Amino acid sequence: MSSEVAFQKCLSASCGSTYSLTETLTGCPKCGELLDIAYEWDKIPVPASLKEFEQRWSSRQNPLDFSGVWRFRELIAFAPEDQIATIGEGQTILQNSPSVAKYVGVDDGNLFLQYEGLNPSGSFKDNGMTAAFTHAGMVGAKSAACASTGNTSASLAVYASTTGKMKVLVFVGSGKIAYGKLSQALDYGALTVQIQGDFDDALLRVREVCQEMGIYLCNSVNPFRLEGQKSIMYRVLEAMQWEVPDWIVVPGGNLGNSSAFGKAFMELKELGLIPHIPRLAVINAQGANTLYDIYESEGQRWNDGQTENDHIEGYFDEMTRENRRASTVATAIEINRPVNLKKCLRALEVCDGVVREVPDQDILDAKAQVGAGGFGCEPASGASVAGAKLLRSQGIIAPSDRVVCILTGHQLKDPTATVAYHSNDQELFEKTLAVRGVHNTPFGNRPVQAENDLQAIMDVIKARG
Ligand code: F0G
């Protein structure tokens, strides 16, 4: 696909300025609003039915058809094929989980887990990074950067190390990043800058550094990232044999995923490729609940693009004055200033969405249930299952609804939180979980100690039943 069929467009209804794909922008130069990627669909050979994409399964030796992102390339049509940077992202699985269905309270067969942790860098970020990295190549960038709670940095670093195409620089908050993620950025050779501050500070700084030093920014303010992340929804539909579920439930941090999902469904509906749009539930951690506050408590809406900007800015001014900081065991979503807030409001409108907040206790209990009934996930991903359970208990999700929970990150990303939940290490428990208000481990699977003696070991095993 050539660049002529796509362009960048300001999200603001009153501005709506457009820009060529050749420009490197992270906001509208005229009004500062976020940018979207828009398409001239009538010039793109979009298949008449989504089922036609299945033909690409038989040509998987072509890396673009192998990729779980680019085999839907007509729906992400901004890049010439010979410039696409793919590392085999998007080989993910939608698993029907009877035990998690029981935990959430929906009918057997109705709870699905979408394992985005199976991506090359272990999180959903690769879906978007392949797109941003591709665009970086298209504009001739030599270096790229991001701020991260850990997964974006791991993803950017692996695209740089595997393709050898770019130098990368990642900014992380001090002491805030799970070791699995930090280890990835270091191992992949990224220049890793630990900022004394949290993710919100790091993002502010990386934007300044990119501006000053002409470095390509790969955070989700980059509209190309979100184009790639639309493919998560294409794969969910594909796994459901192109039937639309009733609910998509996703954790909310910087709100890139939820924004991308809303855009995906908006476009699929406009193209006549789906009969209706599923409902979207975005789940915040209680200690990082800006979206919940703004949407559910303050009642802010997309309102066809006429957002109440003064009100929203006032909210963030107050946050600054009070020096409110995000705090949750789900460090991936420990974010107070979600940059994609307005795009997410649009997604919530398009998908008749709801937002909920869940405490860390519920996040970790849900995470333990995912582990006991499937491939496991990192804490932030547990928020989607905890959120689904809450919405079920409130009667908003019905037992007969088909619910897809997005598991955004791999189980091995944050071993500290998992071991603290399951083990007997009281010191670790206190400093990792109790400080966040997690005091119970109803699904804890304690390791048992045994002397180095055959009989003693067998006794321990028998005692466990
Ligand atoms: N789940 C995981 C595992 C994440 O890493 C993130 C975001 C989210 C959920 C939230 O997604 O931002 O699209 O709402 N992690 C970012 C990072 C911020 O830097 O890795 P979102």
Short mmCIF file of C-alpha atoms and ligand atoms in Angstrom, two decimals:
data_model
loop_
_atom_site.label_atom_id
_atom_site.label_comp_id
_atom_site.label_asym_id
_atom_site.label_seq_id
_atom_site.Cartn_x
_atom_site.Cartn_y
_atom_site.Cartn_z
CA MET A 1 0.00 0.00 0.00
CA SER A 2 1.34 3.41 -0.75
CA SER A 3 1.35 6.43 1.45
CA GLU A 4 -1.12 8.32 -0.76
CA VAL A 5 -4.17 6.56 0.64
CA ALA A 6 -3.51 7.55 4.25
CA PHE A 7 -2.79 10.77 6.09
CA GLN A 8 -2.53 12.20 9.60
CA LYS A 9 -5.53 14.09 10.91
CA CYS A 10 -6.09 16.23 13.99
CA LEU A 11 -8.55 14.63 16.40
CA SER A 12 -10.18 17.95 17.31
CA ALA A 13 -13.53 18.45 15.57
CA SER A 14 -12.96 22.22 15.40
CA CYS A 15 -9.44 21.94 13.90
CA GLY A 16 -9.33 18.75 11.82
CA SER A 17 -6.08 19.75 10.07
CA THR A 18 -4.46 17.07 7.95
CA TYR A 19 -0.79 16.22 7.45
CA SER A 20 1.16 13.94 5.17
CA LEU A 21 2.56 10.63 6.43
CA THR A 22 6.05 11.93 5.74
CA GLU A 23 5.83 14.31 8.69
CA THR A 24 7.06 13.18 12.09
CA LEU A 25 4.50 14.55 14.54
CA THR A 26 3.25 13.68 17.99
CA GLY A 27 0.47 16.24 18.07
CA CYS A 28 -1.27 18.71 15.78
CA PRO A 29 1.16 21.58 15.08
CA LYS A 30 -1.81 23.98 14.85
CA CYS A 31 -3.77 23.19 18.00
CA GLY A 32 -1.68 20.63 19.93
CA GLU A 33 -4.41 17.94 19.90
CA LEU A 34 -3.68 14.25 19.28
CA LEU A 35 -3.39 12.98 15.73
CA ASP A 36 -5.20 10.08 14.12
CA ILE A 37 -4.35 8.12 11.00
CA ALA A 38 -7.15 8.48 8.44
CA TYR A 39 -7.66 6.49 5.24
CA GLU A 40 -9.25 7.00 1.88
CA TRP A 41 -10.98 3.66 2.05
CA ASP A 42 -12.35 3.80 -1.48
CA LYS A 43 -8.76 3.66 -2.76
CA ILE A 44 -7.79 0.64 -0.65
CA PRO A 45 -8.54 -2.96 -1.71
CA VAL A 46 -10.26 -3.90 1.55
CA PRO A 47 -11.76 -7.42 1.29
CA ALA A 48 -15.55 -7.63 1.08
CA SER A 49 -15.61 -9.88 4.12
CA LEU A 50 -13.23 -10.39 7.03
CA LYS A 51 -13.16 -14.11 6.28
CA GLU A 52 -11.08 -13.38 3.19
CA PHE A 53 -8.12 -12.60 5.44
CA GLU A 54 -7.99 -16.31 6.29
CA GLN A 55 -6.46 -16.95 2.87
CA ARG A 56 -3.21 -15.57 4.23
CA TRP A 57 -2.83 -18.56 6.55
CA SER A 58 -1.72 -20.57 3.54
CA SER A 59 1.07 -18.15 2.61
CA ARG A 60 2.70 -17.86 6.01
CA GLN A 61 6.19 -18.10 4.52
CA ASN A 62 5.65 -14.45 3.53
CA PRO A 63 6.62 -12.55 6.73
CA LEU A 64 3.81 -10.06 6.18
CA ASP A 65 1.23 -12.87 6.03
CA PHE A 66 2.82 -14.56 9.06
CA SER A 67 2.56 -11.38 11.14
CA GLY A 68 -0.64 -11.21 13.19
CA VAL A 69 -0.61 -7.47 12.49
CA TRP A 70 0.27 -7.14 8.82
CA ARG A 71 -1.85 -9.96 7.48
CA PHE A 72 -4.60 -7.40 8.05
CA ARG A 73 -2.57 -4.77 6.22
CA GLU A 74 -5.47 -3.41 4.14
CA LEU A 75 -6.96 -2.20 7.43
CA ILE A 76 -3.64 -0.60 8.49
CA ALA A 77 -2.79 0.74 5.08
CA PHE A 78 -0.15 3.38 5.68
CA ALA A 79 3.07 1.55 4.79
CA PRO A 80 4.59 0.38 1.52
CA GLU A 81 5.06 -3.39 1.88
CA ASP A 82 8.81 -3.28 1.33
CA GLN A 83 9.23 -0.91 4.25
CA ILE A 84 7.35 -2.88 6.87
CA ALA A 85 9.47 -3.92 9.88
CA THR A 86 8.07 -7.18 11.25
CA ILE A 87 9.55 -9.65 13.73
CA GLY A 88 6.66 -12.12 13.74
CA GLU A 89 4.45 -10.25 16.19
CA GLY A 90 0.83 -11.12 16.86
CA GLN A 91 0.97 -14.94 17.12
CA THR A 92 -1.44 -14.80 20.02
CA ILE A 93 -4.20 -17.05 21.29
CA LEU A 94 -7.80 -16.59 22.36
CA GLN A 95 -8.46 -19.20 25.02
CA ASN A 96 -11.84 -20.20 26.34
CA SER A 97 -11.41 -20.54 30.09
CA PRO A 98 -14.13 -22.39 32.03
CA SER A 99 -12.47 -21.80 35.39
CA VAL A 100 -12.14 -18.05 34.85
CA ALA A 101 -15.76 -17.99 33.59
CA LYS A 102 -16.79 -19.51 36.90
CA TYR A 103 -14.71 -16.98 38.83
CA VAL A 104 -16.18 -14.05 36.90
CA GLY A 105 -19.70 -15.47 37.08
CA VAL A 106 -20.58 -15.90 33.40
CA ASP A 107 -21.92 -19.05 31.76
CA ASP A 108 -19.51 -21.84 30.96
CA GLY A 109 -17.98 -21.24 27.53
CA ASN A 110 -18.51 -17.47 27.60
CA LEU A 111 -15.21 -16.21 29.03
CA PHE A 112 -12.29 -15.79 26.66
CA LEU A 113 -8.74 -14.74 27.45
CA GLN A 114 -6.73 -13.03 24.71
CA TYR A 115 -3.07 -13.77 25.46
CA GLU A 116 -1.11 -10.81 24.14
CA GLY A 117 1.78 -11.87 26.38
CA LEU A 118 2.67 -14.39 23.67
CA ASN A 119 4.16 -11.62 21.52
CA PRO A 120 7.95 -11.61 20.91
CA SER A 121 8.66 -9.17 23.74
CA GLY A 122 5.95 -10.65 25.96
CA SER A 123 3.29 -7.95 25.74
CA PHE A 124 0.69 -6.42 23.43
CA LYS A 125 3.07 -3.54 22.72
CA ASP A 126 4.64 -5.37 19.77
CA ASN A 127 1.40 -4.94 17.81
CA GLY A 128 1.89 -1.20 17.91
CA MET A 129 5.67 -1.10 17.87
CA THR A 130 5.90 -2.85 14.51
CA ALA A 131 3.75 -0.03 13.11
CA ALA A 132 5.63 2.84 14.79
CA PHE A 133 8.98 1.28 13.93
CA THR A 134 7.84 0.93 10.32
CA HIS A 135 6.87 4.58 10.19
CA ALA A 136 10.16 5.58 11.82
CA GLY A 137 11.89 3.77 8.96
CA MET A 138 9.65 5.46 6.38
CA VAL A 139 10.69 8.91 7.60
CA GLY A 140 14.38 7.92 7.77
CA ALA A 141 14.75 8.08 11.57
CA LYS A 142 18.15 6.95 12.89
CA SER A 143 17.18 6.81 16.54
CA ALA A 144 13.98 6.22 18.50
CA ALA A 145 12.92 6.64 22.11
CA CYS A 146 10.10 6.02 24.56
CA ALA A 147 9.19 6.43 28.19
CA SER A 148 7.82 3.31 29.72
CA THR A 149 6.47 1.41 32.69
CA GLY A 150 8.51 -1.39 31.14
CA ASN A 151 6.68 -3.09 28.29
CA THR A 152 6.93 -0.36 25.67
CA SER A 153 10.66 -0.13 26.35
CA ALA A 154 11.09 -3.92 26.06
CA SER A 155 9.21 -3.85 22.79
CA LEU A 156 11.07 -0.93 21.26
CA ALA A 157 14.38 -2.45 22.34
CA VAL A 158 13.64 -5.82 20.73
CA TYR A 159 12.66 -4.21 17.42
CA ALA A 160 15.95 -2.34 17.46
CA SER A 161 18.04 -5.38 18.40
CA THR A 162 16.42 -7.80 15.95
CA THR A 163 16.33 -5.48 12.96
CA GLY A 164 19.59 -3.66 13.70
CA LYS A 165 17.92 -0.64 12.12
CA MET A 166 17.95 1.96 14.85
CA LYS A 167 19.56 3.17 18.05
CA VAL A 168 17.13 3.27 20.91
CA LEU A 169 16.83 5.16 24.12
CA VAL A 170 14.35 4.25 26.83
CA PHE A 171 13.26 6.28 29.85
CA VAL A 172 11.90 4.51 32.91
CA GLY A 173 10.84 5.78 36.33
CA SER A 174 13.16 4.96 39.20
CA GLY A 175 12.25 1.85 41.17
CA LYS A 176 8.94 1.54 39.35
CA ILE A 177 9.71 -1.05 36.74
CA ALA A 178 9.24 -4.81 37.10
CA TYR A 179 12.51 -6.69 36.76
CA GLY A 180 11.40 -8.90 33.88
CA LYS A 181 10.86 -5.76 31.80
CA LEU A 182 13.98 -3.92 32.89
CA SER A 183 16.04 -7.01 32.12
CA GLN A 184 14.72 -6.97 28.55
CA ALA A 185 15.69 -3.37 27.79
CA LEU A 186 19.17 -4.01 29.20
CA ASP A 187 19.64 -7.34 27.45
CA TYR A 188 18.51 -5.96 24.08
CA GLY A 189 21.10 -3.23 24.37
CA ALA A 190 18.92 -0.13 24.68
CA LEU A 191 20.39 2.94 26.35
CA THR A 192 18.26 2.89 29.50
CA VAL A 193 17.78 6.11 31.43
CA GLN A 194 16.29 5.75 34.90
CA ILE A 195 14.61 9.06 35.69
CA GLN A 196 14.15 10.07 39.29
CA GLY A 197 10.39 10.19 39.11
CA ASP A 198 7.47 8.14 37.87
CA PHE A 199 6.16 7.27 34.41
CA ASP A 200 4.33 10.59 34.04
CA ASP A 201 7.63 12.43 34.67
CA ALA A 202 9.53 10.16 32.30
CA LEU A 203 7.02 10.72 29.49
CA LEU A 204 7.23 14.47 29.86
CA ARG A 205 11.02 14.32 29.69
CA VAL A 206 11.26 11.95 26.76
CA ARG A 207 8.99 14.23 24.74
CA GLU A 208 11.29 17.16 25.46
CA VAL A 209 14.41 15.14 24.64
CA CYS A 210 12.94 13.89 21.35
CA GLN A 211 11.97 17.43 20.38
CA GLU A 212 15.41 18.85 21.23
CA MET A 213 17.48 16.05 19.73
CA GLY A 214 15.35 15.08 16.72
CA ILE A 215 14.69 11.56 18.01
CA TYR A 216 11.64 9.58 16.83
CA LEU A 217 9.11 9.15 19.69
CA CYS A 218 7.49 5.72 20.04
CA ASN A 219 5.03 6.28 22.88
CA SER A 220 1.36 5.90 22.11
CA VAL A 221 0.96 9.64 21.37
CA ASN A 222 2.47 8.34 18.15
CA PRO A 223 -0.68 7.64 16.10
CA PHE A 224 0.99 4.84 14.11
CA ARG A 225 1.37 2.75 17.26
CA LEU A 226 -2.37 2.62 17.68
CA GLU A 227 -2.88 1.52 14.08
CA GLY A 228 -0.95 -1.67 14.81
CA GLN A 229 -2.83 -2.25 18.04
CA LYS A 230 -6.13 -2.38 16.12
CA SER A 231 -5.05 -5.85 14.99
CA ILE A 232 -5.64 -7.30 18.48
CA MET A 233 -9.34 -6.87 17.79
CA TYR A 234 -9.05 -8.38 14.30
CA ARG A 235 -7.46 -11.46 15.81
CA VAL A 236 -10.12 -11.70 18.52
CA LEU A 237 -12.83 -11.60 15.84
CA GLU A 238 -10.90 -14.13 13.77
CA ALA A 239 -10.62 -16.53 16.72
CA MET A 240 -14.38 -16.16 17.28
CA GLN A 241 -14.94 -17.05 13.64
CA TRP A 242 -15.76 -13.41 12.88
CA GLU A 243 -18.57 -13.25 15.39
CA VAL A 244 -18.65 -10.10 17.50
CA PRO A 245 -18.48 -10.79 21.27
CA ASP A 246 -20.65 -8.84 23.71
CA TRP A 247 -17.80 -7.34 25.72
CA ILE A 248 -14.15 -6.46 25.34
CA VAL A 249 -12.55 -5.83 28.74
CA VAL A 250 -9.14 -4.19 28.83
CA PRO A 251 -6.89 -2.63 31.47
CA GLY A 252 -6.42 1.13 31.07
CA GLY A 253 -3.10 2.92 31.59
CA ASN A 254 -2.05 5.40 28.96
CA LEU A 255 -5.23 4.37 27.10
CA GLY A 256 -3.60 3.44 23.82
CA ASN A 257 -5.17 0.00 23.61
CA SER A 258 -8.71 1.07 24.41
CA SER A 259 -8.38 3.95 21.91
CA ALA A 260 -7.09 1.59 19.22
CA PHE A 261 -9.87 -0.93 19.85
CA GLY A 262 -12.52 1.77 19.51
CA LYS A 263 -10.99 2.96 16.24
CA ALA A 264 -10.81 -0.60 14.92
CA PHE A 265 -14.51 -1.20 15.54
CA MET A 266 -15.50 2.23 14.26
CA GLU A 267 -13.72 1.54 10.98
CA LEU A 268 -14.94 -2.07 10.64
CA LYS A 269 -18.52 -0.88 11.10
CA GLU A 270 -18.05 1.97 8.64
CA LEU A 271 -16.65 -0.51 6.11
CA GLY A 272 -19.61 -2.83 6.63
CA LEU A 273 -17.34 -5.63 7.85
CA ILE A 274 -19.10 -6.19 11.19
CA PRO A 275 -22.83 -6.00 11.91
CA HIS A 276 -22.48 -4.26 15.27
CA ILE A 277 -19.87 -3.03 17.74
CA PRO A 278 -19.16 -4.82 21.05
CA ARG A 279 -19.25 -2.96 24.35
CA LEU A 280 -15.93 -1.86 25.81
CA ALA A 281 -15.00 -1.91 29.50
CA VAL A 282 -11.80 -0.10 30.47
CA ILE A 283 -10.47 -1.06 33.88
CA ASN A 284 -8.27 1.23 35.95
CA ALA A 285 -6.35 0.22 39.05
CA GLN A 286 -7.85 2.10 41.98
CA GLY A 287 -4.49 3.78 42.65
CA ALA A 288 -4.29 5.10 39.07
CA ASN A 289 -7.91 5.88 38.29
CA THR A 290 -7.87 9.08 36.24
CA LEU A 291 -10.12 7.72 33.49
CA TYR A 292 -12.58 6.33 36.02
CA ASP A 293 -12.71 9.71 37.76
CA ILE A 294 -13.10 11.71 34.60
CA TYR A 295 -15.61 9.43 32.86
CA GLU A 296 -17.69 7.92 35.66
CA SER A 297 -17.40 10.53 38.43
CA GLU A 298 -17.06 13.76 36.46
CA GLY A 299 -19.20 12.58 33.56
CA GLN A 300 -16.87 13.77 30.82
CA ARG A 301 -17.79 12.52 27.34
CA TRP A 302 -16.41 12.57 23.81
CA ASN A 303 -19.59 14.29 22.73
CA ASP A 304 -18.87 13.96 19.01
CA GLY A 305 -15.48 15.60 19.45
CA GLN A 306 -16.77 18.55 21.50
CA THR A 307 -14.91 17.61 24.68
CA GLU A 308 -14.93 19.98 27.65
CA ASN A 309 -11.24 20.78 27.45
CA ASP A 310 -11.28 23.39 30.23
CA HIS A 311 -12.81 20.92 32.63
CA ILE A 312 -10.27 18.23 31.74
CA GLU A 313 -7.34 20.62 32.00
CA GLY A 314 -8.68 21.84 35.35
CA TYR A 315 -8.67 18.24 36.58
CA PHE A 316 -5.00 17.84 35.69
CA ASP A 317 -4.09 21.26 37.16
CA GLU A 318 -5.58 20.16 40.44
CA MET A 319 -3.65 16.91 40.23
CA THR A 320 -0.44 18.93 39.83
CA ARG A 321 -1.30 21.28 42.70
CA GLU A 322 -2.01 18.36 45.01
CA ASN A 323 1.00 16.42 43.67
CA ARG A 324 -1.17 13.33 43.26
CA ARG A 325 0.89 10.31 42.20
CA ALA A 326 -0.30 6.99 40.84
CA SER A 327 0.33 3.93 43.01
CA THR A 328 -0.58 0.34 42.22
CA VAL A 329 0.99 -3.10 42.30
CA ALA A 330 0.04 -3.26 38.62
CA THR A 331 3.04 -1.09 37.75
CA ALA A 332 2.32 -1.29 34.00
CA ILE A 333 -0.75 0.90 34.52
CA GLU A 334 0.67 3.11 37.26
CA ILE A 335 -0.17 6.22 35.26
CA ASN A 336 -2.04 9.35 36.31
CA ARG A 337 -1.91 11.38 33.10
CA PRO A 338 -3.10 9.14 30.27
CA VAL A 339 -2.07 10.80 27.04
CA ASN A 340 -4.77 9.14 24.95
CA LEU A 341 -7.59 10.25 27.19
CA LYS A 342 -9.62 11.93 24.45
CA LYS A 343 -9.22 9.08 21.99
CA CYS A 344 -10.37 6.76 24.75
CA LEU A 345 -13.44 8.95 25.34
CA ARG A 346 -14.18 8.52 21.63
CA ALA A 347 -13.77 4.75 21.94
CA LEU A 348 -16.12 4.70 24.92
CA GLU A 349 -18.72 6.57 22.90
CA VAL A 350 -18.34 4.32 19.85
CA CYS A 351 -18.50 1.16 21.99
CA ASP A 352 -21.13 2.26 24.54
CA GLY A 353 -18.37 1.80 27.07
CA VAL A 354 -18.01 1.71 30.82
CA VAL A 355 -15.04 2.37 33.08
CA ARG A 356 -14.37 0.72 36.43
CA GLU A 357 -11.65 0.85 39.06
CA VAL A 358 -10.46 -2.22 40.94
CA PRO A 359 -8.27 -2.48 44.05
CA ASP A 360 -4.89 -4.21 43.95
CA GLN A 361 -6.28 -7.06 46.06
CA ASP A 362 -8.83 -7.89 43.35
CA ILE A 363 -6.21 -7.51 40.61
CA LEU A 364 -3.89 -10.05 42.22
CA ASP A 365 -6.68 -12.49 43.07
CA ALA A 366 -7.88 -12.36 39.45
CA LYS A 367 -4.31 -12.77 38.23
CA ALA A 368 -3.93 -15.90 40.40
CA GLN A 369 -7.14 -17.28 38.88
CA VAL A 370 -5.82 -16.68 35.37
CA GLY A 371 -2.64 -18.51 36.32
CA ALA A 372 -4.53 -21.43 37.85
CA GLY A 373 -6.78 -21.72 34.77
CA GLY A 374 -4.49 -20.82 31.90
CA PHE A 375 -1.12 -19.43 30.82
CA GLY A 376 -0.99 -16.67 33.44
CA CYS A 377 -0.46 -12.96 33.07
CA GLU A 378 1.20 -9.98 34.72
CA PRO A 379 -0.68 -7.95 37.37
CA ALA A 380 -2.02 -5.20 35.06
CA SER A 381 -3.68 -7.82 32.89
CA GLY A 382 -5.43 -9.27 35.93
CA ALA A 383 -7.32 -5.97 36.09
CA SER A 384 -9.40 -6.96 33.08
CA VAL A 385 -10.61 -10.17 34.76
CA ALA A 386 -11.18 -8.34 38.07
CA GLY A 387 -13.13 -5.69 36.14
CA ALA A 388 -15.26 -8.29 34.35
CA LYS A 389 -16.08 -9.88 37.72
CA LEU A 390 -17.06 -6.50 39.15
CA LEU A 391 -19.27 -5.66 36.15
CA ARG A 392 -20.90 -9.07 36.41
CA SER A 393 -21.62 -8.51 40.11
CA GLN A 394 -23.16 -5.14 39.24
CA GLY A 395 -25.43 -6.81 36.68
CA ILE A 396 -23.90 -4.85 33.81
CA ILE A 397 -22.38 -7.96 32.26
CA ALA A 398 -25.02 -10.71 32.04
CA PRO A 399 -24.20 -14.39 32.63
CA SER A 400 -25.09 -15.13 29.01
CA ASP A 401 -22.76 -12.41 27.63
CA ARG A 402 -19.67 -13.48 25.71
CA VAL A 403 -16.77 -11.69 27.35
CA VAL A 404 -13.22 -11.26 26.06
CA CYS A 405 -10.63 -10.16 28.62
CA ILE A 406 -7.41 -8.86 27.13
CA LEU A 407 -4.34 -10.23 28.92
CA THR A 408 -1.85 -7.57 27.95
CA GLY A 409 1.38 -8.95 29.38
CA HIS A 410 3.15 -12.26 30.01
CA GLN A 411 3.18 -14.02 33.37
CA LEU A 412 7.00 -13.77 33.60
CA LYS A 413 7.12 -9.98 33.30
CA ASP A 414 6.74 -9.38 37.02
CA PRO A 415 7.86 -12.47 38.96
CA THR A 416 8.24 -10.45 42.16
CA ALA A 417 4.52 -9.76 42.46
CA THR A 418 3.67 -13.38 41.71
CA VAL A 419 6.17 -14.85 44.17
CA ALA A 420 5.12 -12.34 46.84
CA TYR A 421 1.50 -13.52 46.44
CA HIS A 422 2.20 -17.24 46.50
CA SER A 423 5.25 -17.75 48.71
CA ASN A 424 5.82 -17.71 52.45
CA ASP A 425 8.33 -14.87 52.24
CA GLN A 426 6.76 -12.45 54.71
CA GLU A 427 9.32 -9.72 54.14
CA LEU A 428 8.71 -9.76 50.40
CA PHE A 429 4.95 -9.81 50.98
CA GLU A 430 5.14 -6.78 53.27
CA LYS A 431 7.26 -4.64 51.00
CA THR A 432 5.64 -5.64 47.70
CA LEU A 433 1.98 -6.19 48.50
CA ALA A 434 0.99 -5.17 52.01
CA VAL A 435 2.20 -1.62 51.35
CA ARG A 436 -0.38 -1.48 48.53
CA GLY A 437 -3.21 -2.67 50.74
CA VAL A 438 -3.06 -6.32 49.65
CA HIS A 439 -3.44 -8.38 52.81
CA ASN A 440 -5.03 -11.64 51.67
CA THR A 441 -3.88 -14.37 49.33
CA PRO A 442 -6.94 -16.60 48.99
CA PHE A 443 -5.50 -18.30 45.92
CA GLY A 444 -1.92 -18.49 47.20
CA ASN A 445 -0.10 -21.69 46.22
CA ARG A 446 2.56 -22.00 48.90
CA PRO A 447 5.76 -23.88 48.20
CA VAL A 448 6.47 -26.53 50.83
CA GLN A 449 9.83 -27.13 52.45
CA ALA A 450 11.32 -30.60 52.58
CA GLU A 451 14.49 -32.03 54.05
CA ASN A 452 16.92 -33.58 51.57
CA ASP A 453 15.68 -37.07 52.38
CA LEU A 454 13.53 -39.39 50.25
CA GLN A 455 11.08 -40.35 52.99
CA ALA A 456 10.72 -36.75 54.18
CA ILE A 457 10.02 -35.59 50.61
CA MET A 458 7.40 -38.32 50.08
CA ASP A 459 5.75 -37.44 53.40
CA VAL A 460 5.48 -33.82 52.34
CA ILE A 461 3.91 -34.81 49.01
CA LYS A 462 1.43 -37.15 50.70
CA ALA A 463 0.51 -34.51 53.27
CA ARG A 464 -0.50 -32.24 50.40
CA GLY A 465 -2.88 -34.94 49.12
N1 F0G B 1 -1.12 -3.75 30.38
C1 F0G B 1 0.21 -3.79 30.28
C2 F0G B 1 0.90 -5.09 30.54
C3 F0G B 1 0.93 -2.62 29.92
O1 F0G B 1 2.25 -2.67 29.82
C4 F0G B 1 0.24 -1.41 29.72
C5 F0G B 1 0.93 -0.19 29.39
C6 F0G B 1 -1.15 -1.45 29.84
C7 F0G B 1 -1.80 -2.62 30.17
C8 F0G B 1 -1.96 -0.24 29.60
O2 F0G B 1 -2.17 -0.05 28.25
O3 F0G B 1 -1.42 2.27 28.06
O4 F0G B 1 -2.66 1.16 26.23
O5 F0G B 1 -3.80 1.75 28.36
N2 F0G B 1 2.16 -0.05 29.47
C9 F0G B 1 2.89 1.11 29.00
C10 F0G B 1 4.39 0.86 28.98
C11 F0G B 1 2.48 2.40 29.55
O6 F0G B 1 5.16 1.82 29.08
O7 F0G B 1 4.79 -0.28 28.82
P1 F0G B 1 -2.54 1.39 27.68
#
